[in-house]
Short mmCIF file of C-alpha atoms in Angstrom, two decimals:
data_model
loop_
_atom_site.label_atom_id
_atom_site.label_comp_id
_atom_site.label_asym_id
_atom_site.label_seq_id
_atom_site.Cartn_x
_atom_site.Cartn_y
_atom_site.Cartn_z
CA ASN A 19 61.38 13.28 190.74
CA ALA A 20 63.73 11.65 188.25
CA GLY A 21 60.86 10.93 185.85
CA VAL A 22 61.75 8.13 183.44
CA THR A 23 65.29 6.79 183.52
CA GLN A 24 66.96 4.25 181.24
CA THR A 25 70.01 2.08 181.75
CA PRO A 26 72.43 1.89 179.99
CA LYS A 27 72.73 5.04 177.86
CA PHE A 28 74.99 3.41 175.27
CA ARG A 29 75.87 -0.17 174.40
CA VAL A 30 77.73 -2.01 171.68
CA LEU A 31 76.91 -5.69 171.18
CA LYS A 32 78.21 -8.36 168.87
CA THR A 33 75.72 -10.32 166.80
CA GLY A 34 74.22 -13.12 168.86
CA GLN A 35 74.87 -11.53 172.25
CA SER A 36 72.06 -10.84 174.66
CA MET A 37 71.28 -7.87 176.84
CA THR A 38 68.56 -6.27 178.94
CA LEU A 39 67.57 -2.62 178.89
CA LEU A 40 66.10 -1.28 182.10
CA CYS A 41 63.46 1.43 182.33
CA ALA A 42 62.36 2.90 185.63
CA GLN A 43 59.74 5.55 186.42
CA ASP A 44 58.92 7.21 189.70
CA MET A 45 55.60 8.81 188.72
CA ASN A 46 53.43 5.83 189.69
CA HIS A 47 52.28 5.46 186.09
CA GLU A 48 50.28 2.39 185.15
CA TYR A 49 51.28 2.27 181.50
CA MET A 50 54.78 1.76 180.15
CA TYR A 51 56.10 1.43 176.60
CA TRP A 52 59.21 0.53 174.65
CA TYR A 53 59.86 2.21 171.28
CA ARG A 54 62.67 2.14 168.80
CA GLN A 55 63.64 5.07 166.61
CA ASP A 56 65.58 4.65 163.39
CA PRO A 57 66.79 7.34 160.96
CA GLY A 58 64.06 8.31 158.51
CA MET A 59 61.39 6.45 160.48
CA GLY A 60 58.99 7.45 163.17
CA LEU A 61 59.04 5.99 166.63
CA ARG A 62 57.74 2.42 166.48
CA LEU A 63 56.18 0.61 169.41
CA ILE A 64 57.88 -2.66 170.36
CA HIS A 65 55.97 -3.78 173.48
CA TYR A 66 53.89 -2.12 176.14
CA SER A 67 52.36 -2.82 179.53
CA VAL A 68 49.08 -1.65 181.02
CA GLY A 69 50.02 -2.62 184.56
CA GLU A 70 52.28 -4.65 186.78
CA GLY A 71 52.52 -8.23 185.60
CA THR A 72 51.03 -7.54 182.14
CA THR A 73 52.68 -7.08 178.76
CA ALA A 74 51.46 -6.85 175.17
CA LYS A 75 52.98 -6.73 171.71
CA GLY A 76 53.31 -3.54 169.77
CA LYS A 77 53.98 -3.15 166.06
CA VAL A 78 57.54 -4.49 165.92
CA PRO A 79 57.89 -7.10 168.71
CA ASP A 80 59.97 -9.74 166.93
CA GLY A 81 63.36 -10.36 168.50
CA TYR A 82 62.42 -8.69 171.79
CA ASN A 83 60.92 -9.79 175.09
CA VAL A 84 59.71 -7.72 178.02
CA SER A 85 58.80 -8.08 181.66
CA ARG A 86 56.99 -5.89 184.16
CA LEU A 87 57.51 -7.55 187.52
CA LYS A 88 57.29 -4.27 189.41
CA LYS A 89 55.07 -1.32 188.57
CA GLN A 90 57.96 1.08 188.34
CA ASN A 91 60.20 -1.05 186.09
CA PHE A 92 59.86 -2.27 182.52
CA LEU A 93 62.63 -4.43 181.08
CA LEU A 94 63.36 -4.98 177.40
CA GLY A 95 65.41 -8.03 176.48
CA LEU A 96 67.26 -8.96 173.32
CA GLU A 97 68.01 -12.68 173.40
CA SER A 98 70.20 -12.84 170.29
CA ALA A 99 71.10 -9.41 168.97
CA ALA A 100 71.11 -8.76 165.22
CA PRO A 101 72.51 -5.77 163.28
CA SER A 102 68.91 -4.85 162.37
CA GLN A 103 68.37 -4.07 166.05
CA THR A 104 70.87 -1.22 165.94
CA SER A 105 68.68 1.69 166.99
CA VAL A 106 67.84 4.20 169.67
CA TYR A 107 65.46 2.72 172.22
CA PHE A 108 63.09 4.91 174.18
CA CYS A 109 61.01 3.92 177.15
CA ALA A 110 57.90 5.91 178.02
CA SER A 111 55.20 5.90 180.66
CA SER A 112 51.77 7.44 181.10
CA TRP A 113 48.90 7.57 183.60
CA THR A 114 46.48 5.72 181.36
CA GLY A 115 46.23 4.77 177.73
CA ALA A 116 48.10 6.41 174.90
CA ASN A 117 45.00 8.15 173.61
CA SER A 118 44.27 9.99 176.79
CA TYR A 119 47.36 11.33 178.41
CA GLU A 120 50.82 12.60 177.71
CA GLN A 121 53.58 10.03 177.47
CA TYR A 122 56.79 10.81 179.34
CA PHE A 123 59.93 9.54 177.68
CA GLY A 124 63.27 8.46 179.05
CA PRO A 125 66.53 9.80 177.59
CA GLY A 126 67.05 6.79 175.34
CA THR A 127 69.56 3.96 174.94
CA ARG A 128 71.78 3.98 171.86
CA LEU A 129 72.47 0.39 170.85
CA THR A 130 74.85 -0.71 168.13
CA VAL A 131 75.01 -4.34 167.06
CA THR A 132 78.07 -5.27 165.02
CA ARG B 78 49.24 5.83 152.10
CA LYS B 79 51.29 5.98 155.27
CA GLU B 80 49.45 6.21 158.59
CA VAL B 81 50.89 9.59 159.53
CA GLU B 82 52.75 11.71 156.99
CA GLN B 83 54.80 14.81 157.53
CA ASP B 84 57.06 16.91 155.34
CA PRO B 85 60.53 16.01 156.67
CA GLY B 86 61.96 19.45 155.94
CA PRO B 87 64.27 20.86 156.96
CA PHE B 88 62.54 24.17 157.29
CA ASN B 89 65.22 26.86 157.58
CA VAL B 90 63.75 30.15 158.77
CA PRO B 91 65.10 33.41 160.25
CA GLU B 92 64.32 34.46 163.78
CA GLY B 93 60.95 36.15 164.01
CA ALA B 94 59.47 34.27 161.08
CA THR B 95 56.17 32.45 161.10
CA VAL B 96 56.35 28.82 160.06
CA ALA B 97 53.64 26.20 159.57
CA PHE B 98 53.83 22.43 159.53
CA ASN B 99 51.18 20.10 158.19
CA CYS B 100 50.54 16.47 158.95
CA THR B 101 48.07 14.09 157.29
CA TYR B 102 46.70 10.86 158.71
CA SER B 103 45.09 7.95 156.90
CA ASN B 104 42.71 6.45 159.44
CA SER B 105 39.44 8.34 159.68
CA ALA B 106 38.79 6.64 163.03
CA SER B 107 41.63 8.59 164.59
CA GLN B 108 40.78 9.78 168.06
CA SER B 109 43.41 12.02 169.58
CA PHE B 110 46.09 14.21 168.14
CA PHE B 111 49.29 15.67 169.52
CA TRP B 112 52.42 17.54 168.58
CA TYR B 113 55.61 16.39 170.26
CA ARG B 114 58.95 18.14 170.07
CA GLN B 115 62.27 16.29 169.89
CA ASP B 116 65.59 18.07 170.26
CA CYS B 117 68.67 16.58 168.61
CA ARG B 118 69.68 13.35 170.36
CA LYS B 119 67.05 13.84 173.05
CA GLU B 120 63.75 12.25 173.92
CA PRO B 121 60.39 13.44 172.55
CA LYS B 122 58.37 15.74 174.78
CA LEU B 123 54.74 16.75 174.47
CA LEU B 124 54.36 20.21 172.95
CA MET B 125 50.59 20.38 172.82
CA SER B 126 47.43 18.39 172.27
CA VAL B 127 45.28 19.27 169.25
CA TYR B 128 41.57 19.84 169.74
CA SER B 129 38.82 19.95 167.14
CA SER B 130 38.16 23.60 167.85
CA GLY B 131 41.83 24.48 167.49
CA ASN B 132 43.98 25.61 170.36
CA GLU B 133 46.72 28.07 171.10
CA ASP B 134 49.58 28.08 173.56
CA GLY B 135 51.58 31.27 173.41
CA ARG B 136 53.27 31.46 170.03
CA PHE B 137 52.02 28.01 169.03
CA THR B 138 48.66 27.29 167.38
CA ALA B 139 47.39 23.83 166.51
CA GLN B 140 44.50 23.11 164.16
CA LEU B 141 42.65 19.93 163.28
CA ASN B 142 40.64 19.33 160.11
CA ARG B 143 38.86 16.00 160.47
CA ALA B 144 37.16 16.20 157.07
CA SER B 145 40.50 16.51 155.29
CA GLN B 146 42.37 14.42 157.87
CA TYR B 147 45.13 16.85 158.56
CA ILE B 148 46.66 18.61 161.50
CA SER B 149 48.70 21.77 161.47
CA LEU B 150 51.10 23.54 163.78
CA LEU B 151 51.82 27.24 163.42
CA ILE B 152 54.76 28.86 165.17
CA ARG B 153 54.81 32.65 165.28
CA ASP B 154 57.82 34.85 166.03
CA SER B 155 60.26 31.93 165.79
CA LYS B 156 63.08 31.77 168.34
CA LEU B 157 66.45 30.09 168.03
CA SER B 158 65.29 27.74 170.79
CA ASP B 159 62.43 26.50 168.58
CA SER B 160 64.99 24.58 166.47
CA ALA B 161 64.00 20.94 166.84
CA THR B 162 62.10 18.16 165.12
CA TYR B 163 58.32 18.32 165.49
CA LEU B 164 56.49 15.00 165.61
CA CYS B 165 52.85 14.62 164.65
CA VAL B 166 51.14 11.91 166.73
CA VAL B 167 47.77 10.25 166.21
CA THR B 168 45.80 7.67 168.16
CA TYR B 169 42.83 5.52 167.14
CA TYR B 170 39.40 4.61 168.47
CA GLY B 171 38.95 1.05 169.58
CA GLY B 172 42.58 0.17 169.32
CA SER B 173 44.85 -1.22 171.94
CA GLN B 174 46.57 1.08 174.35
CA GLY B 175 49.63 0.87 172.11
CA ASN B 176 47.96 2.64 169.18
CA LEU B 177 49.93 5.86 169.33
CA ILE B 178 51.28 6.46 165.83
CA PHE B 179 54.20 8.84 165.29
CA GLY B 180 55.03 10.67 162.10
CA LYS B 181 58.66 10.78 161.05
CA GLY B 182 58.92 14.40 162.10
CA THR B 183 59.57 17.77 160.50
CA LYS B 184 62.91 19.39 161.24
CA LEU B 185 62.96 23.11 161.96
CA SER B 186 66.11 25.20 162.03
CA VAL B 187 65.78 28.83 163.13
CA LYS B 188 68.73 31.01 162.14
CA PRO B 189 69.85 34.35 163.64
#
């Protein structure tokens, strides 16, 4: 099993450009999450999904959109990148809700917006 | 008061030392508690869950004090491989499935 994979691993964008980060998991997990991690701050939840076809906002959703068309994939989109979105983005998945089971994280995507 | 607070460290200890980390949380309705470990430039991974009665996993012991709203992690006989950042994680009753709150982490460096 590959677990949770993320594509790409690194990306540099110019302000105003758009991009999509792809997360894939092969553990048949229902729940998937997107976090961002910034220096001096804890991981912060951007969006999450409790099943195929569903998405919900986390604590810092502004400037991001997500889609979960297939159970194994969770996409994070930036429509118009801003320097404030420079961060490390982690995808995670779990069997059920965050308060019950371990979350498995992908290796992260390091995004720089200039 | 921040939702989950940890001493950022770094804690610099020699091999074989015992080191303890504390974490405080602000919401008394908190439901579940975990310690995650994150190596430099890597993803977080679950180290252990924290139960009300306290629990041990090898050299690691986790304690929960609901009355004082703090969680602790004790590492005995530290190894070089224990060097990492330790994240305190808390979830809440009645919240959405996204209510997993991470502390900023405590950095541990074990020296030879």
